[in-house]
mmCIF file of C-alpha atoms in Angstrom:
data_model
loop_
_atom_site.group_PDB
_atom_site.id
_atom_site.type_symbol
_atom_site.label_atom_id
_atom_site.label_comp_id
_atom_site.label_asym_id
_atom_site.label_seq_id
_atom_site.Cartn_x
_atom_site.Cartn_y
_atom_site.Cartn_z
ATOM 1 C CA MET A 1 120.827 -4.853 146.522
ATOM 2 C CA TYR A 2 121.510 -8.361 147.852
ATOM 3 C CA SER A 3 121.512 -9.862 144.358
ATOM 4 C CA SER A 4 124.056 -7.312 143.100
ATOM 5 C CA SER A 5 126.305 -7.949 146.117
ATOM 6 C CA LEU A 6 126.110 -11.710 145.636
ATOM 7 C CA TYR A 7 126.733 -11.338 141.925
ATOM 8 C CA LYS A 8 129.872 -9.297 142.574
ATOM 9 C CA LEU A 9 130.934 -11.769 145.251
ATOM 10 C CA THR A 10 130.681 -14.701 142.842
ATOM 11 C CA LYS A 11 132.807 -12.895 140.258
ATOM 12 C CA ALA A 12 135.510 -11.849 142.718
ATOM 13 C CA THR A 13 138.869 -13.647 142.619
ATOM 14 C CA THR A 14 140.190 -11.960 145.759
ATOM 15 C CA ILE A 15 138.203 -11.201 148.904
ATOM 16 C CA GLN A 16 139.319 -8.673 151.502
ATOM 17 C CA ILE A 17 137.782 -8.952 154.956
ATOM 18 C CA ALA A 18 137.541 -5.792 157.111
ATOM 19 C CA PHE A 19 136.830 -5.982 160.833
ATOM 20 C CA ASP A 20 135.005 -3.246 162.723
ATOM 21 C CA TYR A 21 136.539 -2.593 166.136
ATOM 22 C CA LYS A 22 133.527 -0.708 167.429
ATOM 23 C CA TYR A 23 132.092 -3.684 169.326
ATOM 24 C CA VAL A 24 135.513 -5.110 170.387
ATOM 25 C CA ARG A 25 136.880 -4.354 173.807
ATOM 26 C CA LYS A 26 140.015 -2.263 174.178
ATOM 27 C CA GLU A 27 142.213 -5.148 175.300
ATOM 28 C CA HIS A 28 141.337 -7.038 172.142
ATOM 29 C CA GLN A 29 141.865 -4.065 169.741
ATOM 30 C CA GLY A 30 145.324 -5.046 168.530
ATOM 31 C CA LEU A 31 147.239 -7.471 166.351
ATOM 32 C CA ARG A 32 148.255 -10.955 167.385
ATOM 33 C CA ARG A 33 149.076 -14.206 165.745
ATOM 34 C CA ALA A 34 146.215 -16.618 165.305
ATOM 35 C CA SER A 35 145.631 -19.900 163.640
ATOM 36 C CA TRP A 36 143.891 -20.084 160.277
ATOM 37 C CA GLU A 37 141.949 -23.089 161.375
ATOM 38 C CA VAL A 38 138.971 -20.891 162.137
ATOM 39 C CA PHE A 39 138.463 -20.487 158.389
ATOM 40 C CA CYS A 40 138.197 -24.200 157.799
ATOM 41 C CA PRO A 41 134.750 -25.518 156.892
ATOM 42 C CA VAL A 42 132.687 -26.819 159.771
ATOM 43 C CA ASP A 43 129.613 -28.966 159.738
ATOM 44 C CA ASP A 44 127.528 -27.108 162.265
ATOM 45 C CA ILE A 45 127.484 -23.358 162.286
ATOM 46 C CA GLY A 46 126.497 -22.216 165.687
ATOM 47 C CA ALA A 47 125.686 -18.861 167.128
ATOM 48 C CA PRO A 48 128.527 -16.373 167.608
ATOM 49 C CA PRO A 49 130.089 -16.273 171.069
ATOM 50 C CA ALA A 50 128.605 -13.837 173.518
ATOM 51 C CA TYR A 51 130.417 -10.646 174.383
ATOM 52 C CA ASP A 52 131.839 -10.078 177.823
ATOM 53 C CA ASN A 53 129.273 -7.393 178.581
ATOM 54 C CA PRO A 54 126.043 -8.478 176.892
ATOM 55 C CA PRO A 55 123.492 -5.765 176.402
ATOM 56 C CA SER A 56 120.596 -5.616 178.798
ATOM 57 C CA LEU A 57 117.120 -6.587 177.775
ATOM 58 C CA GLY A 58 115.784 -3.093 178.298
ATOM 59 C CA SER A 59 118.345 -1.327 176.149
ATOM 60 C CA PRO A 60 117.442 -0.984 172.473
ATOM 61 C CA ASN A 61 119.520 -2.736 169.855
ATOM 62 C CA GLN A 62 121.751 -0.292 168.047
ATOM 63 C CA SER A 63 122.129 -0.901 164.365
ATOM 64 C CA PRO A 64 125.518 -0.335 162.772
ATOM 65 C CA LYS A 65 125.870 3.072 161.202
ATOM 66 C CA ARG A 66 126.797 3.670 157.593
ATOM 67 C CA PHE A 67 129.414 6.146 156.516
ATOM 68 C CA ALA A 68 130.340 7.628 153.184
ATOM 69 C CA PRO A 69 133.289 5.959 151.436
ATOM 70 C CA GLN A 70 135.313 9.165 151.464
ATOM 71 C CA SER A 71 134.765 9.842 155.177
ATOM 72 C CA PRO A 72 136.789 8.043 157.866
ATOM 73 C CA THR A 73 135.017 5.341 159.828
ATOM 74 C CA LYS A 74 133.987 5.919 163.383
ATOM 75 C CA SER A 75 136.496 3.364 164.644
ATOM 76 C CA ASP A 76 139.324 5.575 163.359
ATOM 77 C CA THR A 77 138.056 8.793 164.914
ATOM 78 C CA SER A 78 136.063 7.646 167.954
ATOM 79 C CA ASP A 79 137.182 8.159 171.528
ATOM 80 C CA THR A 80 137.248 4.399 172.159
ATOM 81 C CA THR A 81 140.193 3.883 169.802
ATOM 82 C CA VAL A 82 143.435 3.171 171.652
ATOM 83 C CA PRO A 83 146.187 5.476 170.396
ATOM 84 C CA LEU A 84 149.455 3.829 169.419
ATOM 85 C CA SER A 85 152.708 5.048 170.906
ATOM 86 C CA PRO A 86 155.779 5.583 168.664
ATOM 87 C CA ALA A 87 157.363 2.394 170.012
ATOM 88 C CA ALA A 88 154.180 0.427 169.357
ATOM 89 C CA ALA A 89 153.994 1.909 165.889
ATOM 90 C CA ASP A 90 157.579 0.860 165.145
ATOM 91 C CA ALA A 91 156.889 -2.612 166.451
ATOM 92 C CA LEU A 92 153.758 -2.781 164.339
ATOM 93 C CA ILE A 93 155.719 -1.741 161.245
ATOM 94 C CA LYS A 94 158.359 -4.390 161.919
ATOM 95 C CA GLN A 95 155.645 -6.969 162.433
ATOM 96 C CA PHE A 96 154.033 -5.953 159.131
ATOM 97 C CA THR A 97 157.365 -6.326 157.352
ATOM 98 C CA GLN A 98 157.744 -9.780 158.860
ATOM 99 C CA VAL A 99 154.223 -10.779 157.964
ATOM 100 C CA SER A 100 154.427 -9.368 154.414
ATOM 101 C CA ARG A 101 156.242 -12.511 153.296
ATOM 102 C CA GLU A 102 153.340 -14.588 154.540
ATOM 103 C CA VAL A 103 150.668 -12.510 152.743
ATOM 104 C CA ASP A 104 150.641 -14.688 149.675
ATOM 105 C CA HIS A 105 150.138 -17.830 151.742
ATOM 106 C CA GLN A 106 147.395 -16.116 153.753
ATOM 107 C CA THR A 107 145.657 -14.960 150.575
ATOM 108 C CA GLU A 108 145.753 -18.450 149.172
ATOM 109 C CA ALA A 109 144.359 -19.820 152.430
ATOM 110 C CA ILE A 110 141.540 -17.242 152.472
ATOM 111 C CA ASN A 111 140.678 -17.937 148.848
ATOM 112 C CA ALA A 112 140.620 -21.670 149.505
ATOM 113 C CA ALA A 113 138.385 -21.207 152.550
ATOM 114 C CA VAL A 114 135.999 -18.925 150.669
ATOM 115 C CA SER A 115 135.869 -21.261 147.685
ATOM 116 C CA LYS A 116 134.817 -24.044 150.034
ATOM 117 C CA GLN A 117 132.297 -22.010 152.035
ATOM 118 C CA LEU A 118 130.781 -19.984 149.195
ATOM 119 C CA PRO A 119 129.026 -22.762 147.205
ATOM 120 C CA ALA A 120 127.236 -24.050 150.303
ATOM 121 C CA TYR A 121 126.225 -20.531 151.284
ATOM 122 C CA LEU A 122 124.991 -19.738 147.790
ATOM 123 C CA GLU A 123 123.007 -22.979 147.618
ATOM 124 C CA LYS A 124 121.358 -21.991 150.864
ATOM 125 C CA VAL A 125 120.665 -18.350 149.998
ATOM 126 C CA LEU A 126 119.951 -18.293 146.265
ATOM 127 C CA PRO A 127 116.589 -20.166 146.317
ATOM 128 C CA ASP A 128 115.078 -17.504 148.572
ATOM 129 C CA VAL A 129 116.806 -14.464 147.046
ATOM 130 C CA LEU A 130 114.258 -13.841 144.288
ATOM 131 C CA GLU A 131 111.315 -14.321 146.636
ATOM 132 C CA SER A 132 112.826 -11.984 149.228
ATOM 133 C CA LEU A 133 113.583 -9.347 146.600
ATOM 134 C CA LEU A 134 110.075 -9.512 145.135
ATOM 135 C CA ALA A 135 108.305 -9.699 148.486
ATOM 136 C CA GLY A 136 105.243 -7.456 148.556
ATOM 137 C CA ALA A 137 104.814 -7.375 144.768
ATOM 138 C CA PRO A 138 101.184 -7.309 143.542
ATOM 139 C CA LYS A 139 99.982 -10.728 142.418
ATOM 140 C CA SER A 140 97.482 -9.321 139.938
ATOM 141 C CA HIS A 141 96.886 -5.996 138.248
ATOM 142 C CA VAL A 142 93.126 -6.477 138.411
ATOM 143 C CA SER A 143 91.539 -4.556 141.270
ATOM 144 C CA SER A 144 88.006 -3.989 142.393
ATOM 145 C CA PRO A 145 86.142 -0.930 141.150
ATOM 146 C CA ALA A 146 85.799 0.376 144.690
ATOM 147 C CA SER A 147 89.542 0.406 145.372
ATOM 148 C CA SER A 148 90.799 1.129 141.847
ATOM 149 C CA PHE A 149 90.251 4.895 142.140
ATOM 150 C CA ILE A 150 91.128 6.605 145.390
ATOM 151 C CA SER A 151 92.099 10.201 144.512
ATOM 152 C CA VAL A 152 90.372 12.915 142.501
ATOM 153 C CA ASP A 153 91.975 16.203 141.430
ATOM 154 C CA PHE A 154 90.288 19.577 141.020
ATOM 155 C CA LEU A 155 89.405 18.713 137.413
ATOM 156 C CA GLY A 156 87.557 15.566 138.463
ATOM 157 C CA ASN A 157 90.172 13.135 137.139
ATOM 158 C CA LYS A 158 90.529 9.864 139.041
ATOM 159 C CA TYR A 159 93.855 8.166 139.623
ATOM 160 C CA PRO A 160 94.400 4.433 140.235
ATOM 161 C CA LYS A 161 95.825 3.135 143.474
ATOM 162 C CA LEU A 162 99.530 2.398 143.179
ATOM 163 C CA PRO A 163 100.790 -1.045 144.307
ATOM 164 C CA PRO A 164 103.326 -1.211 147.162
ATOM 165 C CA LEU A 165 107.005 -1.259 146.288
ATOM 166 C CA THR A 166 109.111 -4.367 146.698
ATOM 167 C CA PRO A 167 112.510 -4.234 148.440
ATOM 168 C CA LEU A 168 114.129 -4.518 145.037
ATOM 169 C CA GLY A 169 112.001 -1.643 143.779
ATOM 170 C CA LYS A 170 112.958 0.460 146.805
ATOM 171 C CA THR A 171 116.638 -0.076 146.024
ATOM 172 C CA TRP A 172 116.046 1.007 142.446
ATOM 173 C CA ILE A 173 114.205 4.215 143.342
ATOM 174 C CA PRO A 174 117.329 6.459 143.744
ATOM 175 C CA HIS A 175 118.798 5.223 140.470
ATOM 176 C CA LEU A 176 115.444 5.539 138.716
ATOM 177 C CA ARG A 177 114.981 9.026 140.161
ATOM 178 C CA VAL A 178 118.299 10.225 138.740
ATOM 179 C CA HIS A 179 117.719 8.439 135.435
ATOM 180 C CA LEU A 180 114.137 9.683 135.106
ATOM 181 C CA ALA A 181 115.181 13.221 136.047
ATOM 182 C CA GLN A 182 117.706 13.230 133.221
ATOM 183 C CA GLN A 183 115.203 11.626 130.857
ATOM 184 C CA PHE A 184 112.561 14.182 131.867
ATOM 185 C CA GLN A 185 114.981 17.053 131.305
ATOM 186 C CA GLN A 186 115.825 15.704 127.862
ATOM 187 C CA TYR A 187 112.139 15.125 127.119
ATOM 188 C CA GLN A 188 111.298 18.618 128.362
ATOM 189 C CA ALA A 189 114.045 20.135 126.190
ATOM 190 C CA ARG A 190 112.810 18.180 123.151
ATOM 191 C CA GLN A 191 109.213 19.168 123.818
ATOM 192 C CA LEU A 192 110.226 22.810 124.272
ATOM 193 C CA GLN A 193 112.199 22.721 121.034
ATOM 194 C CA ARG A 194 109.295 21.024 119.278
ATOM 195 C CA PHE A 195 106.878 23.590 120.712
ATOM 196 C CA GLU A 196 109.108 26.445 119.535
ATOM 197 C CA GLN A 197 109.306 24.893 116.072
ATOM 198 C CA LEU A 198 105.536 24.396 116.046
ATOM 199 C CA VAL A 199 104.951 28.000 117.154
ATOM 200 C CA ASP A 200 107.361 29.295 114.504
ATOM 201 C CA LYS A 201 105.632 27.154 111.877
ATOM 202 C CA LYS A 202 102.178 28.352 112.944
ATOM 203 C CA LEU A 203 103.352 31.969 112.980
ATOM 204 C CA ASP A 204 104.786 31.546 109.489
ATOM 205 C CA GLU A 205 101.523 29.972 108.311
ATOM 206 C CA VAL A 206 99.453 32.754 109.897
ATOM 207 C CA TRP A 207 101.759 35.378 108.392
ATOM 208 C CA ASN A 208 101.561 33.773 104.951
ATOM 209 C CA GLU A 209 97.780 33.459 105.186
ATOM 210 C CA ALA A 210 97.469 37.080 106.315
ATOM 211 C CA TYR A 211 99.794 38.211 103.520
ATOM 212 C CA ASP A 212 97.856 36.193 100.922
ATOM 213 C CA ALA A 213 94.526 37.476 102.246
ATOM 214 C CA ARG A 214 95.793 41.056 102.199
ATOM 215 C CA ALA A 215 97.164 40.619 98.670
ATOM 216 C CA HIS A 216 93.853 39.079 97.533
ATOM 217 C CA GLU A 217 91.811 41.864 99.128
ATOM 218 C CA THR A 218 94.151 44.479 97.658
ATOM 219 C CA ALA A 219 93.785 42.952 94.193
ATOM 220 C CA GLU A 220 89.989 42.866 94.532
ATOM 221 C CA MET A 221 89.948 46.474 95.761
ATOM 222 C CA MET A 222 92.127 47.574 92.836
ATOM 223 C CA ASN A 223 89.824 45.753 90.405
ATOM 224 C CA GLU A 224 86.792 47.410 91.972
ATOM 225 C CA MET A 225 88.528 50.795 91.793
ATOM 226 C CA GLU A 226 89.305 50.241 88.112
ATOM 227 C CA GLU A 227 85.689 49.262 87.481
ATOM 228 C CA HIS A 228 84.456 52.344 89.372
ATOM 229 C CA LYS A 229 86.885 54.522 87.421
ATOM 230 C CA ALA A 230 85.625 53.052 84.148
ATOM 231 C CA ASP A 231 82.001 53.583 85.242
ATOM 232 C CA ILE A 232 82.762 57.158 86.308
ATOM 233 C CA ALA A 233 84.547 57.836 82.992
ATOM 234 C CA LEU A 234 81.571 56.473 81.013
ATOM 235 C CA LEU A 235 79.149 58.449 83.171
ATOM 236 C CA LYS A 236 81.248 61.581 82.690
ATOM 237 C CA GLU A 237 81.358 61.066 78.932
ATOM 238 C CA ASP A 238 77.599 60.448 78.769
ATOM 239 C CA THR A 239 76.948 63.491 80.963
ATOM 240 C CA ILE A 240 79.154 65.686 78.760
ATOM 241 C CA LYS A 241 77.386 64.396 75.650
ATOM 242 C CA ASP A 242 73.957 65.005 77.199
ATOM 243 C CA LEU A 243 75.040 68.464 78.327
ATOM 244 C CA GLY A 244 76.387 69.217 74.820
ATOM 245 C CA ARG A 245 73.119 68.086 73.276
ATOM 246 C CA GLU A 246 71.141 70.196 75.759
ATOM 247 C CA ILE A 247 73.345 73.214 75.079
ATOM 248 C CA GLU A 248 73.045 72.664 71.327
ATOM 249 C CA ASP A 249 69.274 72.351 71.600
ATOM 250 C CA VAL A 250 69.057 75.479 73.755
ATOM 251 C CA PHE A 251 71.408 77.334 71.400
ATOM 252 C CA THR A 252 69.383 76.241 68.373
ATOM 253 C CA LYS A 253 66.146 77.247 70.071
ATOM 254 C CA CYS A 254 67.601 80.587 71.156
ATOM 255 C CA LYS A 255 68.962 81.130 67.648
ATOM 256 C CA GLU A 256 65.579 80.433 66.147
ATOM 257 C CA GLU A 257 63.897 82.735 68.638
ATOM 258 C CA GLY A 258 66.612 85.358 67.985
ATOM 259 C CA ASP A 259 66.074 85.036 64.269
ATOM 260 C CA VAL A 260 62.331 85.476 64.712
ATOM 261 C CA LEU A 261 62.871 88.405 67.060
ATOM 262 C CA SER A 262 65.428 89.914 64.682
ATOM 263 C CA ASN A 263 63.034 89.590 61.798
ATOM 264 C CA ASP A 264 60.274 91.202 63.869
ATOM 265 C CA VAL A 265 62.609 93.993 64.958
ATOM 266 C CA ASN A 266 63.793 94.491 61.402
ATOM 267 C CA GLU A 267 60.248 94.604 60.159
ATOM 268 C CA ARG A 268 59.243 97.038 62.882
ATOM 269 C CA LEU A 269 62.322 99.158 62.328
ATOM 270 C CA SER A 270 61.670 99.092 58.614
ATOM 271 C CA GLU A 271 58.086 100.131 59.181
ATOM 272 C CA LEU A 272 59.185 102.780 61.665
ATOM 273 C CA CYS A 273 61.844 104.066 59.316
ATOM 274 C CA ASP A 274 59.380 104.093 56.493
ATOM 275 C CA GLY A 275 56.914 106.003 58.646
ATOM 276 C CA ILE A 276 59.607 108.410 59.783
ATOM 277 C CA PHE A 277 60.811 108.800 56.231
ATOM 278 C CA ASP A 278 57.308 109.448 54.961
ATOM 279 C CA GLU A 279 56.638 111.882 57.770
ATOM 280 C CA LYS A 280 59.892 113.689 57.221
ATOM 281 C CA LYS A 281 59.355 113.652 53.533
ATOM 282 C CA LEU A 282 55.987 115.245 54.024
ATOM 283 C CA LYS A 283 57.398 117.737 56.457
ATOM 284 C CA LEU A 284 60.281 118.422 54.146
ATOM 285 C CA ARG A 285 57.904 119.065 51.320
ATOM 286 C CA LYS A 286 55.913 121.343 53.546
ATOM 287 C CA MET A 287 59.036 123.138 54.681
ATOM 288 C CA ILE A 288 60.325 123.453 51.158
ATOM 289 C CA ALA A 289 56.971 124.754 50.088
ATOM 290 C CA ARG A 290 56.883 127.185 52.955
ATOM 291 C CA GLU A 291 60.430 128.293 52.337
ATOM 292 C CA PHE A 292 59.746 128.671 48.668
ATOM 293 C CA SER A 293 56.636 130.683 49.349
ATOM 294 C CA ARG A 294 58.461 132.710 51.985
ATOM 295 C CA GLN A 295 61.322 133.456 49.683
ATOM 296 C CA LYS A 296 58.902 134.294 47.031
ATOM 297 C CA ARG A 297 56.974 136.633 49.281
ATOM 298 C CA LYS A 298 60.139 138.058 50.619
ATOM 299 C CA LYS A 299 61.381 138.747 47.185
ATOM 300 C CA MET A 300 58.132 140.312 46.139
ATOM 301 C CA GLY A 301 57.896 142.400 49.305
ATOM 302 C CA ALA A 302 61.444 143.578 48.998
ATOM 303 C CA LEU A 303 60.817 144.881 45.571
ATOM 304 C CA LYS A 304 57.811 146.898 46.840
ATOM 305 C CA ARG A 305 59.480 148.365 49.855
ATOM 306 C CA THR A 306 62.934 148.966 48.540
ATOM 307 C CA GLY A 307 63.004 152.581 49.149
ATOM 308 C CA LYS A 308 61.220 152.646 52.487
ATOM 309 C CA ARG A 309 63.118 149.909 54.445
ATOM 310 C CA LEU A 310 66.705 150.215 53.298
ATOM 311 C CA GLY A 311 67.767 151.502 56.718
ATOM 312 C CA ARG A 312 65.922 148.816 58.757
ATOM 313 C CA SER A 313 68.006 145.650 58.403
ATOM 314 C CA ASP A 314 67.261 144.165 61.857
ATOM 315 C CA GLY A 315 63.535 144.483 61.834
ATOM 316 C CA ARG A 316 61.470 141.673 63.323
ATOM 317 C CA LEU A 317 58.984 139.629 61.278
ATOM 318 C CA LEU A 318 55.416 139.647 62.456
ATOM 319 C CA GLY A 319 52.486 137.299 62.051
ATOM 320 C CA ARG A 320 52.563 134.217 59.844
ATOM 321 C CA ARG A 321 55.963 134.964 58.360
ATOM 322 C CA ARG A 322 57.534 134.840 61.814
ATOM 323 C CA GLU A 323 56.072 131.461 62.574
ATOM 324 C CA GLU A 324 57.168 130.078 59.239
ATOM 325 C CA GLU A 325 60.691 131.342 59.813
ATOM 326 C CA GLU A 326 60.865 129.869 63.321
ATOM 327 C CA GLU A 327 59.616 126.527 62.050
ATOM 328 C CA TRP A 328 62.219 126.653 59.383
ATOM 329 C CA ILE A 329 64.886 127.365 61.932
ATOM 330 C CA ASP A 330 63.666 124.535 64.160
ATOM 331 C CA CYS A 331 63.821 122.102 61.296
#
């Protein structure tokens, strides 16, 4: 802070001096002509003159207060400020108009005085500026093992002890805080964008791997299904062929057995028919013989009894002739 102020002071071509009226008594809070000899260089710089009412030893020293640049100073708004009457204001304006012609000479005098006083002041202050700014800085980064770790978090991580801040470092903290906050926001945005890109990339990779795996498994399943279909078709064809051979064998066997049975039946039927034919032939011969003998007897009997039995046409046969006639009728 001091170095920046001194640096700006060395670069300045015009210096404006502002006086605070807070510690000046009311009778001295005004404008009056004075000699510029007070700005001349002096050999011995003594202590400032004492005020009329010095503070007591028991009262604490009050440090001057700082105000924001946009807010009015306390000397302008405090109750100790002496208000100016309209006549005093007019007189002050006239005095300013009279003094305005002397401003250039006053500025030149102030610049000459500062140019004479500033080198001596800088030669006195500059050798100790760096040391005062870096006061309290660590001389070495090497620390003992006992004092190097002082805090442990819930995960068991140890953190090194931080060195104390120098006055220069304390002045830089607000600027560093704002700068680091912006840098952290940018870093956080970049990391978030990178994380989103990484997540999208991983999701795409997982999706592609899942799609490839599904396609591979589907292809393998289709190949297995085709193989199973081919095996089932071959098994079906072999089963149909085996069943056809079994049916053909059974049909051939049944045909052979049917042929044998048919031959047996034909032989038996032929034998039965032959037996029936022989039996009927014998019976027919017997019947023909009986009928022939009956007709013969009938004819012979009719010739004998022509005259006696002409009126008996419905007479019943008796004995053997009756039986022969009934057998004839039955046949």
